[in-house]
Short mmCIF file of C-alpha atoms and ligand atoms in Angstrom, two decimals:
data_model
loop_
_atom_site.label_atom_id
_atom_site.label_comp_id
_atom_site.label_asym_id
_atom_site.label_seq_id
_atom_site.Cartn_x
_atom_site.Cartn_y
_atom_site.Cartn_z
CA MET A 857 13.62 -83.41 79.42
CA LYS A 858 15.01 -80.74 77.11
CA GLN A 859 15.08 -77.16 78.41
CA GLY A 860 12.76 -74.42 77.22
CA ASN A 861 13.90 -70.95 76.24
CA SER A 862 16.84 -69.96 78.43
CA ILE A 863 16.07 -66.23 78.57
CA LEU A 864 12.57 -66.67 79.95
CA ALA A 865 13.73 -69.49 82.24
CA GLU A 866 15.89 -66.94 84.09
CA TYR A 867 12.83 -65.07 85.31
CA GLY A 868 10.69 -66.07 88.27
CA VAL A 869 6.98 -65.39 88.80
CA THR A 870 6.29 -61.63 88.53
CA VAL A 871 6.49 -59.57 91.72
CA PHE A 872 2.83 -58.57 91.27
CA GLU A 873 1.65 -62.16 91.31
CA VAL A 874 3.95 -63.11 94.19
CA MET A 875 2.77 -60.24 96.39
CA SER A 876 -0.91 -60.69 95.48
CA ARG A 877 -0.73 -64.37 96.40
CA LEU A 878 0.90 -63.48 99.73
CA ALA A 879 -1.76 -60.82 100.35
CA ILE A 880 -4.55 -63.36 99.77
CA GLU A 881 -2.84 -65.93 101.96
CA HIS A 882 -2.59 -63.48 104.88
CA GLY A 883 -5.83 -61.57 104.22
CA SER A 884 -3.91 -58.27 104.04
CA ILE A 885 -4.98 -55.05 102.31
CA ASN A 886 -3.40 -55.37 98.86
CA LEU A 887 -1.77 -52.10 97.80
CA GLY A 888 0.82 -54.11 95.84
CA GLN A 889 -0.30 -55.12 92.35
CA GLY A 890 -1.66 -52.12 90.45
CA PHE A 891 -5.39 -52.35 89.81
CA PRO A 892 -8.37 -50.20 90.86
CA ASP A 893 -10.92 -51.72 93.23
CA ASP A 894 -13.95 -50.25 91.47
CA ASN A 895 -15.60 -51.82 88.45
CA GLY A 896 -14.99 -49.18 85.75
CA PRO A 897 -17.55 -46.73 84.31
CA ALA A 898 -21.07 -48.22 84.18
CA ASP A 899 -21.85 -46.67 80.78
CA VAL A 900 -18.75 -48.21 79.17
CA ARG A 901 -19.63 -51.63 80.64
CA LYS A 902 -23.19 -51.27 79.37
CA VAL A 903 -21.97 -50.69 75.81
CA ALA A 904 -19.83 -53.83 76.12
CA ALA A 905 -22.79 -55.88 77.37
CA GLU A 906 -25.09 -54.61 74.62
CA ALA A 907 -22.49 -55.15 71.92
CA LEU A 908 -21.99 -58.70 73.16
CA GLU A 909 -25.68 -59.40 72.55
CA ASP A 910 -26.37 -57.28 69.47
CA GLN A 911 -23.15 -57.15 67.45
CA PRO A 912 -21.07 -59.84 65.75
CA ASN A 913 -18.83 -61.93 67.99
CA GLN A 914 -16.63 -63.43 65.28
CA TYR A 915 -13.13 -62.20 64.41
CA PRO A 916 -13.18 -58.43 64.01
CA PRO A 917 -10.75 -56.81 61.51
CA MET A 918 -7.11 -57.54 62.36
CA MET A 919 -6.27 -53.84 62.85
CA GLY A 920 -9.27 -53.27 65.16
CA VAL A 921 -12.92 -52.28 64.73
CA PRO A 922 -13.27 -49.01 62.79
CA GLU A 923 -15.16 -47.28 65.65
CA LEU A 924 -12.26 -47.78 68.03
CA ARG A 925 -9.58 -46.83 65.53
CA GLN A 926 -11.53 -43.65 64.71
CA ALA A 927 -11.89 -42.94 68.44
CA VAL A 928 -8.12 -43.40 68.98
CA ALA A 929 -7.44 -40.89 66.20
CA ALA A 930 -10.03 -38.43 67.58
CA HIS A 931 -8.57 -38.81 71.09
CA GLY A 932 -5.09 -37.97 69.74
CA LYS A 933 -6.47 -34.83 68.11
CA ARG A 934 -8.55 -33.74 71.11
CA PHE A 935 -5.85 -34.11 73.76
CA TYR A 936 -2.60 -33.59 71.86
CA GLY A 937 -3.46 -31.86 68.58
CA LEU A 938 -2.22 -34.89 66.61
CA ASP A 939 -3.52 -35.37 63.08
CA VAL A 940 -3.89 -39.12 62.78
CA ASP A 941 -5.22 -41.10 59.81
CA TRP A 942 -7.20 -43.83 61.58
CA GLN A 943 -6.98 -46.20 58.61
CA THR A 944 -3.19 -46.25 58.31
CA GLU A 945 -1.94 -44.96 61.67
CA THR A 946 -3.92 -46.73 64.42
CA MET A 947 -4.12 -50.34 65.57
CA VAL A 948 -5.89 -52.15 68.42
CA THR A 949 -4.11 -54.83 70.47
CA SER A 950 -4.89 -57.12 73.40
CA GLY A 951 -3.65 -54.74 76.06
CA ALA A 952 -0.68 -52.41 76.01
CA THR A 953 1.36 -55.53 76.74
CA GLU A 954 0.61 -56.93 73.31
CA SER A 955 1.40 -53.56 71.72
CA LEU A 956 4.80 -53.64 73.42
CA ALA A 957 5.48 -57.24 72.39
CA ALA A 958 4.50 -56.48 68.80
CA CYS A 959 6.80 -53.42 68.71
CA PHE A 960 9.76 -55.39 70.04
CA LEU A 961 9.20 -58.34 67.70
CA ALA A 962 8.69 -56.10 64.69
CA LEU A 963 11.35 -53.44 65.22
CA ILE A 964 14.28 -55.24 66.88
CA GLU A 965 16.85 -57.25 64.97
CA PRO A 966 19.08 -59.53 67.07
CA GLY A 967 21.99 -57.45 68.37
CA ASP A 968 20.17 -54.11 68.25
CA GLU A 969 20.53 -51.93 71.32
CA VAL A 970 17.42 -50.78 73.12
CA ILE A 971 17.58 -47.87 75.55
CA CYS A 972 15.35 -48.17 78.64
CA PHE A 973 14.99 -46.26 81.87
CA GLU A 974 15.06 -48.19 85.12
CA PRO A 975 13.07 -48.67 87.32
CA LEU A 976 11.12 -50.45 84.60
CA TYR A 977 7.87 -52.31 84.22
CA ASP A 978 8.40 -56.03 84.61
CA CYS A 979 7.68 -57.29 81.09
CA TYR A 980 10.08 -54.94 79.28
CA LEU A 981 13.43 -56.67 79.72
CA PRO A 982 12.39 -60.29 79.17
CA MET A 983 10.50 -59.35 76.04
CA ILE A 984 13.24 -57.11 74.62
CA ARG A 985 15.86 -59.77 75.28
CA ARG A 986 13.64 -62.53 73.84
CA ALA A 987 13.33 -60.41 70.68
CA GLY A 988 17.13 -60.33 70.46
CA GLY A 989 17.59 -56.79 71.75
CA ILE A 990 20.43 -55.71 74.03
CA PRO A 991 19.08 -53.46 76.79
CA LYS A 992 21.03 -50.30 77.64
CA LEU A 993 19.74 -49.15 81.00
CA ILE A 994 19.64 -45.60 82.24
CA ARG A 995 19.19 -45.50 85.94
CA LEU A 996 16.80 -43.12 87.67
CA SER A 997 16.91 -42.96 91.45
CA PRO A 998 14.45 -41.94 94.11
CA PRO A 999 13.29 -39.60 95.46
CA ASP A 1000 13.41 -37.24 92.44
CA TRP A 1001 14.03 -39.74 89.58
CA ALA A 1002 15.86 -37.10 87.45
CA VAL A 1003 17.36 -38.21 84.11
CA PRO A 1004 21.18 -38.10 84.24
CA ALA A 1005 21.96 -36.25 80.98
CA ASP A 1006 25.51 -37.66 80.67
CA ALA A 1007 24.39 -41.27 81.09
CA LEU A 1008 21.61 -40.72 78.57
CA GLN A 1009 24.02 -39.35 75.99
CA ALA A 1010 26.50 -42.18 76.64
CA ALA A 1011 23.84 -44.87 76.18
CA PHE A 1012 23.26 -43.94 72.54
CA GLY A 1013 25.53 -45.35 69.85
CA PRO A 1014 25.57 -46.66 66.31
CA LYS A 1015 23.68 -49.83 67.34
CA THR A 1016 20.81 -47.98 69.04
CA LYS A 1017 17.59 -49.17 67.40
CA LEU A 1018 14.97 -47.87 69.75
CA VAL A 1019 14.23 -46.10 72.98
CA LEU A 1020 11.49 -47.38 75.25
CA LEU A 1021 9.89 -44.62 77.29
CA ASN A 1022 7.21 -45.19 79.92
CA ASN A 1023 5.74 -41.77 80.69
CA PRO A 1024 4.27 -41.29 83.29
CA LEU A 1025 6.64 -43.86 84.74
CA ASN A 1026 5.52 -46.91 86.71
CA PRO A 1027 6.66 -47.47 89.46
CA ALA A 1028 8.32 -44.07 89.98
CA GLY A 1029 5.24 -41.87 89.54
CA LYS A 1030 7.48 -39.59 87.46
CA ARG A 1031 6.43 -37.36 84.57
CA PHE A 1032 9.32 -36.65 82.22
CA SER A 1033 9.81 -32.90 81.94
CA ARG A 1034 9.65 -31.15 78.58
CA GLU A 1035 13.41 -30.52 78.81
CA GLU A 1036 14.09 -34.22 79.41
CA LEU A 1037 11.82 -35.16 76.51
CA THR A 1038 13.51 -32.63 74.22
CA THR A 1039 16.98 -33.96 75.06
CA LEU A 1040 15.74 -37.50 74.44
CA ALA A 1041 14.06 -36.58 71.15
CA ASP A 1042 17.24 -34.88 69.89
CA LEU A 1043 19.26 -38.03 70.60
CA VAL A 1044 16.66 -40.33 69.01
CA ILE A 1045 16.67 -38.20 65.86
CA ALA A 1046 20.47 -37.88 65.77
CA HIS A 1047 20.78 -41.69 65.92
CA ASP A 1048 17.92 -42.35 63.49
CA ALA A 1049 16.21 -44.53 66.10
CA PHE A 1050 12.57 -45.38 66.94
CA ALA A 1051 10.79 -44.42 70.13
CA VAL A 1052 8.22 -46.76 71.68
CA CYS A 1053 6.17 -44.84 74.24
CA ASP A 1054 4.18 -46.70 76.85
CA GLU A 1055 1.71 -43.98 77.88
CA VAL A 1056 -0.87 -46.13 79.64
CA TYR A 1057 -1.06 -43.56 82.48
CA GLU A 1058 -1.50 -40.58 80.11
CA HIS A 1059 -4.75 -39.55 81.86
CA ILE A 1060 -3.45 -40.02 85.39
CA VAL A 1061 -1.28 -36.91 85.82
CA PHE A 1062 -1.48 -34.51 88.74
CA ASP A 1063 -1.12 -30.93 89.94
CA GLU A 1064 -2.57 -29.28 86.80
CA GLN A 1065 0.31 -30.59 84.68
CA ASP A 1066 -0.22 -31.71 81.10
CA HIS A 1067 0.92 -35.04 79.75
CA VAL A 1068 3.32 -34.40 76.85
CA PRO A 1069 3.57 -37.35 74.42
CA LEU A 1070 7.04 -37.71 72.89
CA ILE A 1071 5.36 -38.16 69.49
CA THR A 1072 4.32 -34.48 69.58
CA LEU A 1073 7.91 -33.18 69.76
CA PRO A 1074 9.46 -31.77 66.57
CA GLY A 1075 10.87 -34.50 64.33
CA MET A 1076 9.31 -37.36 66.35
CA ARG A 1077 5.99 -37.95 64.56
CA ALA A 1078 7.49 -40.26 61.93
CA ARG A 1079 9.56 -42.37 64.33
CA THR A 1080 7.43 -42.73 67.47
CA VAL A 1081 4.86 -45.32 68.53
CA LYS A 1082 2.37 -44.09 71.14
CA ILE A 1083 0.65 -46.80 73.21
CA GLY A 1084 -2.46 -46.44 75.40
CA SER A 1085 -4.58 -48.84 77.47
CA ALA A 1086 -8.25 -49.01 78.38
CA GLY A 1087 -7.13 -50.86 81.50
CA LYS A 1088 -5.78 -47.62 82.98
CA THR A 1089 -7.92 -44.99 81.25
CA PHE A 1090 -11.20 -46.71 82.15
CA SER A 1091 -10.11 -48.70 85.22
CA LEU A 1092 -10.87 -51.94 83.37
CA THR A 1093 -7.58 -53.80 83.74
CA GLY A 1094 -9.10 -57.22 83.03
CA TRP A 1095 -10.28 -56.22 79.57
CA LYS A 1096 -6.80 -56.01 78.06
CA VAL A 1097 -7.66 -53.55 75.30
CA GLY A 1098 -4.68 -51.52 74.09
CA TYR A 1099 -4.25 -49.16 71.18
CA MET A 1100 -1.36 -47.63 69.31
CA THR A 1101 -0.72 -44.67 67.07
CA ALA A 1102 2.26 -44.53 64.70
CA ALA A 1103 3.17 -43.33 61.22
CA ALA A 1104 2.00 -45.75 58.52
CA PRO A 1105 5.42 -47.19 57.56
CA ILE A 1106 6.16 -48.16 61.19
CA LEU A 1107 2.64 -49.35 61.93
CA GLN A 1108 2.68 -51.66 58.90
CA ARG A 1109 5.74 -53.41 60.30
CA ILE A 1110 4.23 -53.73 63.78
CA ALA A 1111 0.97 -55.08 62.33
CA LYS A 1112 2.97 -57.98 60.92
CA ALA A 1113 3.84 -59.04 64.45
CA HIS A 1114 0.32 -58.42 65.77
CA GLN A 1115 -1.26 -60.58 63.06
CA PHE A 1116 0.74 -63.57 64.28
CA LEU A 1117 0.43 -62.84 68.01
CA THR A 1118 -3.22 -62.39 68.96
CA PHE A 1119 -4.52 -61.21 65.55
CA THR A 1120 -7.62 -59.62 67.15
CA THR A 1121 -9.16 -58.46 70.45
CA PRO A 1122 -12.76 -59.15 71.65
CA PRO A 1123 -15.05 -57.01 69.45
CA ASN A 1124 -17.60 -56.00 72.12
CA LEU A 1125 -14.80 -54.69 74.35
CA GLN A 1126 -13.36 -52.71 71.44
CA ARG A 1127 -16.76 -51.09 70.79
CA ALA A 1128 -17.13 -50.17 74.45
CA VAL A 1129 -13.64 -48.65 74.58
CA ALA A 1130 -14.50 -46.62 71.44
CA PHE A 1131 -17.48 -45.23 73.37
CA GLY A 1132 -15.21 -44.54 76.35
CA LEU A 1133 -12.58 -42.64 74.37
CA MET A 1134 -15.34 -40.37 73.04
CA LYS A 1135 -16.57 -39.47 76.54
CA ASP A 1136 -16.53 -35.78 77.39
CA ASP A 1137 -13.53 -33.97 78.86
CA ALA A 1138 -15.09 -34.10 82.32
CA TYR A 1139 -14.56 -37.88 82.50
CA PHE A 1140 -10.83 -37.57 81.84
CA ALA A 1141 -10.46 -34.59 84.19
CA SER A 1142 -12.19 -36.44 87.02
CA LEU A 1143 -9.99 -39.52 86.55
CA SER A 1144 -6.93 -37.35 87.30
CA SER A 1145 -8.54 -35.34 90.09
CA ASP A 1146 -9.96 -38.42 91.84
CA MET A 1147 -6.60 -40.16 91.70
CA GLN A 1148 -4.84 -37.00 92.87
CA ALA A 1149 -7.06 -36.88 95.96
CA LYS A 1150 -6.21 -40.52 96.64
CA ARG A 1151 -2.50 -39.79 96.20
CA ASP A 1152 -2.77 -37.02 98.79
CA ARG A 1153 -4.72 -39.27 101.11
CA ILE A 1154 -2.22 -42.15 101.07
CA ARG A 1155 0.72 -39.74 101.16
CA ASP A 1156 -0.62 -38.11 104.33
CA GLY A 1157 -1.45 -41.47 105.86
CA LEU A 1158 2.00 -42.89 105.14
CA SER A 1159 3.74 -39.75 106.45
CA ASP A 1160 1.69 -40.01 109.60
CA ALA A 1161 2.81 -43.64 109.98
CA GLY A 1162 6.47 -42.55 109.73
CA PHE A 1163 7.30 -43.18 106.06
CA THR A 1164 8.93 -40.55 103.83
CA PRO A 1165 6.91 -40.47 100.58
CA ALA A 1166 8.68 -39.68 97.29
CA LEU A 1167 7.44 -37.33 94.56
CA CYS A 1168 4.41 -38.63 92.64
CA GLU A 1169 3.41 -36.63 89.54
CA GLY A 1170 1.35 -39.30 87.81
CA THR A 1171 0.33 -43.03 87.70
CA TYR A 1172 -1.50 -44.56 90.66
CA PHE A 1173 1.62 -45.51 92.58
CA LEU A 1174 3.32 -43.75 95.46
CA ASN A 1175 6.78 -44.80 96.64
CA ALA A 1176 7.89 -44.34 100.19
CA ASP A 1177 11.27 -44.48 101.95
CA ILE A 1178 11.29 -47.08 104.72
CA ARG A 1179 14.46 -45.88 106.45
CA SER A 1180 12.63 -43.13 108.31
CA LEU A 1181 10.74 -45.92 110.11
CA GLY A 1182 14.02 -47.17 111.49
CA PHE A 1183 13.80 -50.31 109.30
CA ASP A 1184 17.26 -51.20 108.02
CA GLY A 1185 16.52 -54.45 106.17
CA SER A 1186 15.71 -54.74 102.47
CA ASP A 1187 12.54 -53.55 100.73
CA VAL A 1188 11.77 -57.21 99.90
CA ASP A 1189 11.90 -58.20 103.58
CA PHE A 1190 9.90 -55.13 104.48
CA CYS A 1191 7.08 -56.00 102.06
CA SER A 1192 6.73 -59.53 103.36
CA GLN A 1193 6.91 -58.33 106.97
CA ILE A 1194 4.14 -55.74 106.59
CA THR A 1195 1.99 -58.26 104.72
CA THR A 1196 2.24 -60.91 107.40
CA GLU A 1197 2.43 -58.67 110.48
CA ALA A 1198 0.77 -55.32 109.72
CA GLY A 1199 -1.89 -56.58 107.28
CA VAL A 1200 -0.91 -54.32 104.37
CA THR A 1201 0.85 -55.32 101.12
CA ALA A 1202 3.18 -53.19 98.98
CA VAL A 1203 5.77 -54.12 96.36
CA PRO A 1204 9.53 -53.65 96.69
CA VAL A 1205 10.89 -51.03 94.26
CA SER A 1206 14.15 -52.99 93.81
CA ALA A 1207 12.09 -55.53 91.80
CA PHE A 1208 11.86 -52.90 89.03
CA TYR A 1209 15.65 -52.62 88.66
CA ALA A 1210 17.81 -55.01 86.69
CA SER A 1211 21.14 -53.97 88.16
CA PRO A 1212 22.25 -55.62 91.41
CA ASP A 1213 22.91 -52.43 93.41
CA ALA A 1214 19.34 -51.18 93.11
CA PRO A 1215 18.00 -48.93 95.88
CA ASP A 1216 16.46 -51.21 98.49
CA ASN A 1217 14.85 -48.65 100.76
CA PHE A 1218 11.69 -47.80 98.79
CA VAL A 1219 8.37 -49.62 98.54
CA ARG A 1220 5.49 -48.91 96.15
CA PHE A 1221 1.89 -48.46 97.25
CA CYS A 1222 -0.98 -48.59 94.75
CA PHE A 1223 -3.59 -45.98 95.68
CA SER A 1224 -6.35 -46.60 93.10
CA LYS A 1225 -8.55 -47.90 95.91
CA GLN A 1226 -11.60 -46.82 97.92
CA ASP A 1227 -10.80 -44.08 100.43
CA GLY A 1228 -11.84 -46.25 103.36
CA LEU A 1229 -9.39 -48.95 102.33
CA LEU A 1230 -6.55 -46.43 102.02
CA ASP A 1231 -7.39 -45.09 105.49
CA ASP A 1232 -7.50 -48.60 106.96
CA ALA A 1233 -4.12 -49.43 105.41
CA ALA A 1234 -2.55 -46.25 106.79
CA ALA A 1235 -4.06 -46.91 110.23
CA LYS A 1236 -2.73 -50.48 110.28
CA LEU A 1237 0.76 -49.29 109.33
CA LYS A 1238 0.66 -46.56 111.95
CA ALA A 1239 -0.47 -49.01 114.62
CA TYR A 1240 2.28 -51.45 113.64
CA PHE A 1241 5.13 -48.96 113.50
CA GLY A 1242 3.80 -46.58 116.14
N1 PMP B 2599 2.75 -50.71 80.88
C1 PMP B 2599 2.76 -50.28 82.15
C2 PMP B 2599 3.74 -49.25 82.56
C3 PMP B 2599 1.86 -50.79 83.07
O1 PMP B 2599 1.88 -50.37 84.34
C4 PMP B 2599 0.95 -51.77 82.63
C5 PMP B 2599 0.03 -52.31 83.61
N2 PMP B 2599 -0.72 -52.78 83.90
C6 PMP B 2599 0.98 -52.20 81.30
C7 PMP B 2599 1.90 -51.65 80.45
C8 PMP B 2599 0.07 -53.26 80.77
O2 PMP B 2599 -1.09 -52.74 80.25
P1 PMP B 2599 -2.23 -53.73 79.71
O3 PMP B 2599 -2.91 -54.31 80.91
O4 PMP B 2599 -3.11 -52.86 78.88
O5 PMP B 2599 -1.56 -54.78 78.92
N1 LIG B 2600 0.70 -52.82 85.99
C1 LIG B 2600 0.42 -53.41 87.24
C2 LIG B 2600 1.45 -52.97 88.26
O1 LIG B 2600 2.38 -52.32 87.95
C3 LIG B 2600 0.38 -54.90 87.28
C4 LIG B 2600 0.10 -55.65 86.06
C5 LIG B 2600 0.37 -57.10 86.25
O2 LIG B 2600 0.11 -57.66 87.30
N2 LIG B 2600 0.94 -57.71 85.25
O3 LIG B 2600 1.29 -53.30 89.40
#
């Protein structure tokens, strides 16, 4: 039989799927794959159910239903002071994943260089490479994940087409500082590049800090794509509703990819997400504060069990150093061992690095779970290592 595409053939099954399957097989508490264990806001689900019955279920407009596009524009104004024309500067996609795919397909020409920060979310590299891009990786390391300014500067060159920024950063739990964003913006502008910003965790930031979208920095409005996801903002990961904001000339190009990818996204879900984005400030504030309390809870539990937790300024992931437990094997071995023997699943952080000498002493715990489950997981780990 002939071979399929060689780039995708290089990749195995994603680490999330592998660890979730192992967790099911061993009946362990799954703090690996990132998803909340509640069912999302009841009022948002109700709008989806009603819209399913009462509104049309045929193809909605290719760019998204007007209510949701208007809500995306209003959300940008409310939280970041952005003036967005919903008709020319917003588009709805099937998850942030489709937004990312559409950006890569539409903006990258074969041979273009794409700057990314590692650790990186699993779909970035295969999709960039499949689109013909050449990744230029900037390595961030635990526990502080600071951006090395020299390496950043050196990564840019005449072939730089775009920078991909995930802020807050999964799996690191890092928020890029305003200084880091300013340095990045200056380089993007100097090299006449695009910025694609995966901001799916924009409303999960902690310790009274604000999320600063790169698109709001001087000179960036016309060259930045900002991507959000209802999966994270409304704890509805199965819905796969994403949305993007970008200046009209860029968005037009990206829409050409979207129209041939999924074309549209289920209309009732779009209407419900429009309702969600218009919820009052208290909803968004409580999302952050609830997650922050969970971060503190798992951090304390893991410390008590002997781990050394890293900084976590946003996202619903906390990384922890396994060396303080006296474990000197790899993070991959550690994650399978705790799944099979301690009854708790995490994911190895090395899976988020492309380079071979990735740190192998950190594991990622997802804490968007009921408090009781987090406590049980910490107790199991303490009993196992204690
Ligand atoms: N980007 C990041 C950084 C993520 O963690 C996720 C996770 N689920 C996605 C994109 C995908 O979002 P969606 O489910 O909306 O496609
Ligand atoms: N974003 C989730 C994570 O980082 C997983 C999404 C997926 O399984 N594709 O764990």
